[in-house]
Short mmCIF file of C-alpha atoms and ligand atoms in Angstrom, two decimals:
data_model
loop_
_atom_site.label_atom_id
_atom_site.label_comp_id
_atom_site.label_asym_id
_atom_site.label_seq_id
_atom_site.Cartn_x
_atom_site.Cartn_y
_atom_site.Cartn_z
CA MET A 23 -12.44 -25.52 7.95
CA SER A 24 -10.29 -22.41 8.07
CA THR A 25 -9.80 -20.48 11.27
CA ALA A 26 -11.75 -17.57 9.85
CA ALA A 27 -14.71 -19.83 8.96
CA ARG A 28 -14.60 -21.53 12.34
CA THR A 29 -14.58 -18.25 14.28
CA PHE A 30 -17.37 -16.95 12.05
CA ARG A 31 -19.53 -19.93 12.98
CA GLU A 32 -18.80 -19.47 16.69
CA LEU A 33 -19.69 -15.78 16.51
CA TYR A 34 -22.80 -15.87 14.37
CA GLY A 35 -24.11 -19.40 14.89
CA HIS A 36 -24.11 -20.31 11.21
CA ALA A 37 -21.49 -21.08 8.57
CA PRO A 38 -20.11 -18.37 6.27
CA GLU A 39 -20.97 -18.58 2.58
CA GLY A 40 -17.33 -18.13 1.73
CA VAL A 41 -13.91 -16.81 2.78
CA TRP A 42 -12.04 -14.21 0.74
CA ALA A 43 -8.56 -12.77 1.18
CA ALA A 44 -6.63 -9.74 0.01
CA PRO A 45 -2.94 -9.00 0.60
CA GLY A 46 -1.00 -6.08 2.00
CA ARG A 47 1.44 -4.46 -0.40
CA VAL A 48 4.91 -2.95 -0.59
CA ASN A 49 5.86 -0.37 -3.13
CA LEU A 50 9.07 -1.51 -4.82
CA ILE A 51 9.70 1.96 -6.24
CA GLY A 52 7.79 5.09 -7.23
CA GLU A 53 7.33 7.01 -3.98
CA HIS A 54 5.42 10.28 -3.67
CA THR A 55 4.72 10.05 -7.39
CA ASP A 56 1.03 9.13 -7.17
CA TYR A 57 -0.34 12.59 -6.42
CA ASN A 58 1.82 13.86 -9.26
CA ASP A 59 -0.01 11.59 -11.74
CA GLY A 60 3.18 9.50 -11.95
CA PHE A 61 4.15 5.85 -11.84
CA VAL A 62 4.33 3.29 -9.07
CA LEU A 63 5.53 -0.31 -8.95
CA PRO A 64 4.07 -2.14 -5.94
CA PHE A 65 3.80 -5.87 -5.34
CA ALA A 66 1.51 -7.90 -3.12
CA LEU A 67 2.76 -9.39 0.14
CA PRO A 68 2.16 -13.00 1.15
CA GLN A 69 0.49 -11.63 4.31
CA ARG A 70 -3.24 -11.31 3.78
CA THR A 71 -6.47 -10.22 5.40
CA GLU A 72 -9.22 -12.83 5.42
CA VAL A 73 -12.90 -12.06 5.40
CA ALA A 74 -15.46 -14.77 6.19
CA ALA A 75 -18.93 -13.54 5.24
CA ALA A 76 -22.54 -14.45 4.64
CA ARG A 77 -25.48 -12.44 3.27
CA ARG A 78 -28.28 -11.18 5.45
CA THR A 79 -31.71 -10.08 4.28
CA ASP A 80 -32.69 -7.62 7.03
CA GLY A 81 -30.43 -4.68 6.11
CA THR A 82 -28.03 -5.22 9.01
CA LEU A 83 -24.25 -5.23 8.67
CA ARG A 84 -22.50 -7.07 11.48
CA LEU A 85 -18.73 -6.67 11.58
CA HIS A 86 -16.18 -8.43 13.75
CA SER A 87 -12.39 -8.42 13.64
CA ALA A 88 -10.12 -10.78 15.53
CA ASP A 89 -7.65 -7.88 15.57
CA ALA A 90 -9.96 -5.33 17.24
CA SER A 91 -11.25 -5.20 20.82
CA SER A 92 -14.71 -3.85 20.05
CA GLY A 93 -16.63 -7.13 19.69
CA VAL A 94 -19.31 -7.30 17.00
CA VAL A 95 -20.22 -3.90 15.53
CA SER A 96 -23.80 -3.86 14.25
CA LEU A 97 -24.84 -1.22 11.73
CA ASP A 98 -27.98 -0.38 9.78
CA VAL A 99 -26.98 -0.49 6.10
CA ALA A 100 -29.60 2.07 5.01
CA ALA A 101 -28.28 4.54 7.60
CA LEU A 102 -24.55 4.32 6.63
CA ASP A 103 -23.34 7.89 6.34
CA PRO A 104 -19.81 9.26 6.01
CA ALA A 105 -20.85 12.13 8.27
CA ASP A 106 -21.68 9.69 11.06
CA PRO A 107 -19.19 6.80 10.94
CA PRO A 108 -18.54 4.27 13.71
CA ARG A 109 -16.36 5.91 16.35
CA GLY A 110 -14.23 5.06 19.37
CA ALA A 111 -13.40 1.39 19.79
CA ALA A 112 -15.56 0.63 16.75
CA SER A 113 -13.78 3.12 14.46
CA TRP A 114 -11.92 0.31 12.68
CA ALA A 115 -15.32 -0.74 11.31
CA CYS A 116 -15.25 2.39 9.08
CA TYR A 117 -13.14 0.44 6.58
CA PRO A 118 -15.52 -2.45 5.86
CA ALA A 119 -18.63 -0.30 6.44
CA GLY A 120 -17.18 2.28 4.02
CA VAL A 121 -16.98 -0.43 1.38
CA VAL A 122 -20.64 -1.30 1.79
CA TRP A 123 -21.47 2.41 1.65
CA ALA A 124 -19.39 2.84 -1.53
CA LEU A 125 -21.13 -0.12 -3.18
CA LEU A 126 -24.55 1.33 -2.33
CA GLU A 127 -23.48 4.76 -3.52
CA ALA A 128 -22.54 3.18 -6.86
CA GLY A 129 -26.07 1.83 -7.11
CA LEU A 130 -25.12 -1.78 -6.36
CA PRO A 131 -27.68 -3.96 -4.56
CA VAL A 132 -25.99 -4.88 -1.28
CA GLY A 133 -28.79 -3.47 0.91
CA GLY A 134 -29.56 -6.86 2.53
CA GLY A 135 -26.41 -6.53 4.61
CA ALA A 136 -23.98 -9.21 5.73
CA ASP A 137 -22.33 -10.94 8.66
CA VAL A 138 -18.56 -10.47 8.45
CA HIS A 139 -15.61 -11.78 10.40
CA ILE A 140 -12.08 -10.52 9.73
CA ARG A 141 -8.68 -11.84 10.64
CA SER A 142 -5.39 -10.50 9.30
CA GLU A 143 -1.71 -11.22 9.04
CA VAL A 144 -0.96 -7.73 7.74
CA PRO A 145 0.50 -5.54 10.49
CA THR A 146 -1.51 -2.32 10.86
CA GLY A 147 0.07 1.07 10.52
CA ALA A 148 3.39 -0.33 9.20
CA GLY A 149 2.97 1.22 5.75
CA LEU A 150 2.03 -2.22 4.35
CA SER A 151 -1.56 -1.16 3.64
CA SER A 152 -3.58 -3.26 6.03
CA SER A 153 -6.39 -0.77 5.30
CA ALA A 154 -6.48 -1.59 1.57
CA ALA A 155 -6.23 -5.32 2.31
CA LEU A 156 -9.29 -5.05 4.56
CA GLU A 157 -11.24 -2.93 2.08
CA VAL A 158 -10.42 -5.07 -0.92
CA ALA A 159 -11.16 -8.37 0.85
CA THR A 160 -14.50 -6.93 2.00
CA ALA A 161 -15.32 -5.58 -1.47
CA LEU A 162 -14.52 -8.93 -3.12
CA ALA A 163 -16.60 -10.81 -0.53
CA LEU A 164 -19.64 -8.57 -1.09
CA ALA A 165 -19.27 -8.66 -4.87
CA ASP A 166 -19.25 -12.48 -4.83
CA LEU A 167 -22.04 -12.79 -2.26
CA TYR A 168 -24.30 -10.45 -4.18
CA GLY A 169 -23.28 -11.67 -7.64
CA LEU A 170 -21.96 -8.25 -8.71
CA ALA A 171 -20.08 -8.31 -12.02
CA LEU A 172 -17.19 -6.02 -11.07
CA THR A 173 -13.71 -6.09 -12.55
CA ARG A 174 -10.67 -5.98 -10.23
CA PRO A 175 -9.92 -2.34 -11.08
CA GLU A 176 -13.56 -1.48 -10.37
CA LEU A 177 -13.36 -3.25 -7.02
CA ALA A 178 -10.16 -1.35 -6.25
CA ALA A 179 -11.81 1.96 -7.17
CA LEU A 180 -14.75 1.25 -4.84
CA ALA A 181 -12.36 0.28 -2.04
CA ARG A 182 -10.45 3.52 -2.57
CA ARG A 183 -13.70 5.48 -2.60
CA ALA A 184 -14.49 3.94 0.81
CA GLU A 185 -11.12 5.09 2.22
CA ASN A 186 -11.29 8.57 0.65
CA ALA A 187 -14.90 9.44 1.32
CA TYR A 188 -16.04 7.29 4.23
CA VAL A 189 -12.89 6.81 6.30
CA GLY A 190 -11.61 10.24 5.21
CA VAL A 191 -8.05 9.36 4.18
CA PRO A 192 -6.94 11.04 0.89
CA CYS A 193 -4.94 8.04 -0.40
CA GLY A 194 -4.10 7.55 -4.09
CA ALA A 195 -4.97 4.59 -6.28
CA MET A 196 -1.95 2.39 -5.59
CA ASP A 197 -2.84 0.48 -2.43
CA GLN A 198 -6.21 -0.87 -3.46
CA MET A 199 -5.07 -1.57 -7.04
CA ALA A 200 -2.08 -3.57 -5.79
CA SER A 201 -4.16 -5.57 -3.33
CA ALA A 202 -6.92 -6.27 -5.87
CA CYS A 203 -4.92 -6.79 -9.08
CA ALA A 204 -1.38 -7.98 -8.27
CA SER A 205 -0.26 -11.38 -9.48
CA ASP A 206 2.13 -13.92 -8.02
CA GLY A 207 5.77 -13.41 -9.00
CA HIS A 208 5.05 -10.01 -10.53
CA ALA A 209 5.13 -6.37 -9.64
CA LEU A 210 2.28 -4.17 -10.77
CA HIS A 211 3.26 -1.16 -12.88
CA LEU A 212 0.56 1.43 -12.46
CA ASP A 213 0.12 4.72 -14.28
CA THR A 214 -1.71 6.71 -11.60
CA ARG A 215 -3.16 9.07 -14.21
CA SER A 216 -4.72 6.61 -16.66
CA LEU A 217 -4.82 3.71 -14.14
CA GLU A 218 -3.36 1.57 -16.92
CA GLN A 219 -1.62 -1.43 -15.38
CA ARG A 220 1.07 -3.85 -16.47
CA HIS A 221 2.20 -7.01 -14.73
CA ILE A 222 6.00 -7.06 -14.69
CA PRO A 223 7.78 -10.38 -14.00
CA PHE A 224 9.49 -10.14 -10.59
CA ASP A 225 9.96 -13.71 -9.52
CA CYS A 226 12.31 -13.21 -6.59
CA ALA A 227 11.89 -16.76 -5.38
CA ALA A 228 13.01 -18.25 -8.72
CA ALA A 229 16.00 -15.89 -8.83
CA GLY A 230 17.10 -16.89 -5.29
CA LEU A 231 16.24 -13.42 -4.02
CA ARG A 232 14.08 -12.11 -1.19
CA LEU A 233 12.76 -8.77 -0.18
CA LEU A 234 13.34 -8.00 3.44
CA VAL A 235 10.59 -5.81 4.87
CA ILE A 236 11.93 -3.92 7.87
CA ASP A 237 9.08 -2.35 9.85
CA THR A 238 10.74 0.29 12.01
CA ARG A 239 7.62 0.42 14.19
CA VAL A 240 7.92 4.16 14.43
CA LYS A 241 5.53 6.75 13.09
CA HIS A 242 6.77 10.28 13.59
CA ALA A 243 4.06 12.80 14.39
CA LEU A 244 5.02 15.28 11.65
CA ALA A 245 3.94 12.87 8.90
CA ASP A 246 0.45 14.21 8.09
CA GLY A 247 1.37 17.89 7.90
CA ALA A 248 4.55 17.16 5.95
CA TYR A 249 2.60 15.07 3.44
CA ALA A 250 0.12 17.89 2.84
CA ARG A 251 2.98 20.39 2.41
CA ARG A 252 4.82 18.14 -0.09
CA ARG A 253 1.64 17.68 -2.07
CA ALA A 254 0.93 21.40 -2.16
CA SER A 255 4.52 22.20 -3.10
CA CYS A 256 4.39 19.76 -6.06
CA HIS A 257 1.10 21.19 -7.30
CA ARG A 258 2.46 24.75 -7.07
CA ALA A 259 5.60 23.78 -8.95
CA ALA A 260 3.59 22.11 -11.71
CA ALA A 261 1.46 25.23 -12.06
CA ALA A 262 4.57 27.43 -12.14
CA LEU A 263 6.09 25.25 -14.84
CA GLY A 264 2.84 25.23 -16.85
CA VAL A 265 2.22 21.45 -16.77
CA PRO A 266 -0.88 19.64 -15.51
CA ALA A 267 1.25 17.57 -13.10
CA LEU A 268 4.97 16.94 -12.44
CA ARG A 269 4.54 13.65 -14.29
CA ASP A 270 4.45 15.68 -17.48
CA LEU A 271 8.05 16.90 -17.01
CA PRO A 272 10.37 14.68 -19.07
CA TYR A 273 13.49 13.45 -17.33
CA GLU A 274 15.58 14.79 -20.24
CA GLY A 275 14.24 18.32 -19.59
CA LEU A 276 14.80 18.27 -15.85
CA GLU A 277 17.69 20.74 -15.64
CA GLU A 278 15.85 23.19 -17.83
CA ALA A 279 12.72 22.96 -15.67
CA LEU A 280 14.71 23.35 -12.44
CA ALA A 281 16.33 26.51 -13.80
CA LEU A 282 12.86 28.07 -14.02
CA LEU A 283 12.14 27.56 -10.32
CA ALA A 284 13.40 30.25 -7.94
CA ASP A 285 12.64 28.39 -4.71
CA PRO A 286 15.43 25.90 -3.80
CA GLU A 287 12.98 23.74 -1.88
CA ALA A 288 10.64 23.48 -4.87
CA ARG A 289 13.63 22.49 -7.02
CA LYS A 290 14.46 19.61 -4.69
CA ARG A 291 10.85 18.37 -4.60
CA VAL A 292 10.59 18.47 -8.39
CA ARG A 293 13.94 16.73 -8.81
CA HIS A 294 12.78 13.89 -6.61
CA VAL A 295 9.52 13.36 -8.47
CA VAL A 296 11.02 13.52 -11.95
CA THR A 297 14.00 11.27 -11.14
CA GLU A 298 11.71 8.86 -9.25
CA ASN A 299 9.46 8.42 -12.28
CA GLU A 300 12.61 7.73 -14.31
CA ARG A 301 13.73 5.14 -11.74
CA VAL A 302 10.40 3.38 -12.03
CA ALA A 303 10.88 3.17 -15.81
CA ARG A 304 14.46 1.86 -15.44
CA THR A 305 13.39 -0.66 -12.81
CA GLU A 306 10.66 -1.95 -15.13
CA GLU A 307 13.22 -2.36 -17.95
CA LEU A 308 15.64 -4.28 -15.73
CA LEU A 309 12.88 -6.56 -14.43
CA ARG A 310 11.68 -7.28 -17.95
CA ALA A 311 15.27 -8.20 -18.91
CA GLY A 312 15.41 -10.58 -15.94
CA ARG A 313 18.21 -8.47 -14.37
CA LEU A 314 16.61 -8.45 -10.92
CA ARG A 315 19.76 -7.83 -8.85
CA GLU A 316 20.61 -4.76 -10.89
CA THR A 317 17.51 -2.98 -9.63
CA GLY A 318 19.25 -2.71 -6.24
CA PRO A 319 21.20 0.49 -6.94
CA LEU A 320 18.00 2.14 -8.20
CA LEU A 321 16.36 1.37 -4.89
CA THR A 322 19.27 2.88 -2.97
CA GLU A 323 19.33 5.95 -5.24
CA GLY A 324 15.58 6.33 -4.66
CA HIS A 325 16.21 6.32 -0.91
CA ALA A 326 18.83 9.05 -1.17
CA SER A 327 16.41 11.13 -3.21
CA LEU A 328 13.62 10.67 -0.66
CA ARG A 329 16.04 11.50 2.16
CA ASP A 330 17.86 14.47 0.65
CA ASP A 331 15.52 16.01 -1.93
CA TYR A 332 12.08 15.05 -0.66
CA GLU A 333 13.08 15.08 3.03
CA VAL A 334 10.60 12.41 4.17
CA SER A 335 12.97 9.86 5.73
CA CYS A 336 13.88 9.58 9.40
CA PRO A 337 16.86 8.25 11.40
CA GLU A 338 15.32 4.78 11.83
CA LEU A 339 14.69 4.38 8.06
CA ASP A 340 18.15 5.70 7.19
CA LEU A 341 19.71 3.28 9.66
CA ALA A 342 17.77 0.32 8.27
CA VAL A 343 18.78 1.21 4.70
CA ALA A 344 22.46 1.85 5.52
CA THR A 345 22.78 -1.29 7.62
CA ALA A 346 21.09 -3.54 5.10
CA GLY A 347 23.38 -2.14 2.38
CA ALA A 348 26.51 -2.71 4.46
CA ALA A 349 25.35 -6.27 5.28
CA GLY A 350 25.14 -7.23 1.62
CA ALA A 351 21.74 -6.11 0.32
CA TYR A 352 21.73 -5.31 -3.43
CA GLY A 353 19.75 -2.20 -2.63
CA SER A 354 17.44 -0.78 -0.02
CA ARG A 355 15.04 2.09 0.47
CA MET A 356 12.27 3.40 2.63
CA THR A 357 8.86 2.48 1.22
CA GLY A 358 5.57 4.26 1.81
CA GLY A 359 5.02 7.86 2.82
CA GLY A 360 8.04 8.11 5.15
CA PHE A 361 8.74 9.47 8.65
CA GLY A 362 8.60 5.88 9.86
CA GLY A 363 6.88 2.79 8.56
CA SER A 364 8.89 0.25 6.65
CA ALA A 365 12.10 -0.09 4.62
CA LEU A 366 12.70 -2.64 1.92
CA ALA A 367 15.93 -4.44 1.07
CA LEU A 368 16.64 -6.70 -1.91
CA ILE A 369 18.80 -9.57 -0.69
CA ASP A 370 19.96 -13.09 -1.55
CA ALA A 371 17.49 -15.60 -0.12
CA ASP A 372 20.20 -17.14 2.03
CA ALA A 373 21.28 -13.77 3.46
CA GLU A 374 17.98 -13.25 5.25
CA ALA A 375 19.18 -14.20 8.72
CA GLU A 376 22.46 -12.29 8.41
CA VAL A 377 20.95 -9.01 7.14
CA GLY A 378 18.12 -9.27 9.63
CA ARG A 379 20.57 -9.74 12.48
CA ALA A 380 22.70 -6.80 11.36
CA VAL A 381 19.69 -4.48 11.22
CA ALA A 382 18.33 -5.66 14.57
CA GLU A 383 21.77 -5.16 16.12
CA ALA A 384 22.15 -1.66 14.64
CA PHE A 385 18.75 -0.69 16.06
CA ARG A 386 19.74 -1.99 19.47
CA ALA A 387 23.05 -0.10 19.35
CA GLY A 388 21.27 3.07 18.21
CA GLY A 389 18.82 2.90 21.12
CA HIS A 390 15.79 2.23 18.92
CA ALA A 391 12.99 -0.24 19.67
CA PRO A 392 13.43 -3.58 17.85
CA PRO A 393 12.21 -3.50 14.24
CA ARG A 394 9.86 -6.20 12.94
CA ILE A 395 11.63 -7.92 10.06
CA THR A 396 9.96 -10.31 7.61
CA ALA A 397 11.06 -11.72 4.27
CA ALA A 398 8.66 -11.53 1.35
CA ALA A 399 8.41 -12.40 -2.32
CA PRO A 400 5.78 -10.92 -4.68
CA ALA A 401 2.52 -12.78 -4.02
CA SER A 402 -0.93 -12.90 -5.61
CA GLY A 403 -3.73 -10.38 -5.28
CA ALA A 404 -7.17 -10.82 -3.77
CA ALA A 405 -8.85 -14.19 -4.17
CA ARG A 406 -11.68 -16.37 -2.94
CA LEU A 407 -10.31 -19.01 -0.54
CA LEU A 408 -13.41 -21.11 0.21
P1 ADP B 1 -1.82 0.80 6.97
O1 ADP B 1 -2.85 0.74 5.87
O2 ADP B 1 -0.51 1.30 6.49
O3 ADP B 1 -1.69 -0.47 7.72
P2 ADP B 1 -3.70 2.68 7.97
O4 ADP B 1 -3.65 3.67 9.07
O5 ADP B 1 -4.04 3.16 6.63
O6 ADP B 1 -2.33 1.90 8.01
O7 ADP B 1 -4.79 1.57 8.34
C1 ADP B 1 -4.74 0.92 9.60
C2 ADP B 1 -6.14 0.86 10.18
O8 ADP B 1 -6.96 -0.02 9.39
C3 ADP B 1 -6.16 0.26 11.57
O9 ADP B 1 -5.92 1.25 12.53
C4 ADP B 1 -7.59 -0.25 11.66
O10 ADP B 1 -8.51 0.79 11.94
C5 ADP B 1 -7.85 -0.71 10.23
N1 ADP B 1 -7.55 -2.15 10.09
C6 ADP B 1 -6.64 -2.71 9.27
N2 ADP B 1 -6.64 -4.06 9.37
C7 ADP B 1 -7.58 -4.35 10.30
C8 ADP B 1 -8.06 -5.58 10.88
N3 ADP B 1 -7.54 -6.75 10.53
N4 ADP B 1 -9.04 -5.48 11.80
C9 ADP B 1 -9.54 -4.31 12.16
N5 ADP B 1 -9.14 -3.13 11.66
C10 ADP B 1 -8.16 -3.15 10.74
MG1 MG B 2 -3.54 2.40 4.76
#
């Protein structure tokens, strides 16, 4: 029996009906493009969140996480309300409760409730989307338990709805789609306007490559306000240029578009978004051609654009990227919203220890807390385990 199933039995006094898992994700490239209707290219991490669950019939939702200190959180399914979510030590329960709420809101029959136990390998708050992993694993568990015929993109949309409307985080479509739909050895190309997806071969393991995920373990306080300002600035620029979103500006017409913008800051933001969408397209082409190593320079260019034009990096991310590059990475960039979180480096599989050591040493020398460094290769999306 799995650890999740065993703990479930200890907690609730009966066996779970199943165990489901959904992974965290890293975005290979395509940063700050989602709210511009653009393109992203995430892949699923091997680290997953497991959900052991069983149906109930009395309309109670009992939630427990091995990673939270609150003990079992017991909620009345019929009373779930985004205006009155679990708070304090139980606030983590918003994520799975929000999924149940979103399923109900969509008219799906999950009113009987469930007993749920959660355990996760995805670090929280590291920009690796532990929140989507938790939501998607919960959504898949409930869909299976209640025999709901939902596609993976539908599950992802419900999980996102939970995060947007119940938890109150205005995230885009990428995180839940990657966790729900990714496939082993592939990156997921997602058009955030149409939600059309393509699975792009990205078999790092077969190519002798690894992706080093460097969690800087910092989160600078300015992140939320800066995110809102970037978003607003992009939307204003699109309106000024007469396009529905910056995604509609072709790379070939970039200089022309920039010449129409008086504000130098707006020009930098637009240049990042348009060149980043182009980098996603070029990365996809290289991956399709099996030229995995050659994507490295695009990653590094993407980092420079995020640092200089979009201005969302920070000293720790810049140090991680520069050090990985100097230690032999093919390319490296910050991944996620910025101002902390994680950086990604594409390296030879056998360079893992050396690059990791160099980054750890640079952090020590720079007076930063030790980063958490793990190696990853693109893994599969959500699945039933038991
Ligand atoms: P990220 O998604 O980048 O890890 P978020 O702030 O979006 O960061 O989500 C992290 C939050 O999700 C945690 O603070 C916690 O409330 C919740 N969460 C994620 N994983 C778990 C878990 N295994 N158990 C309990 N809560 C979790
Ligand atoms: Mg999240």
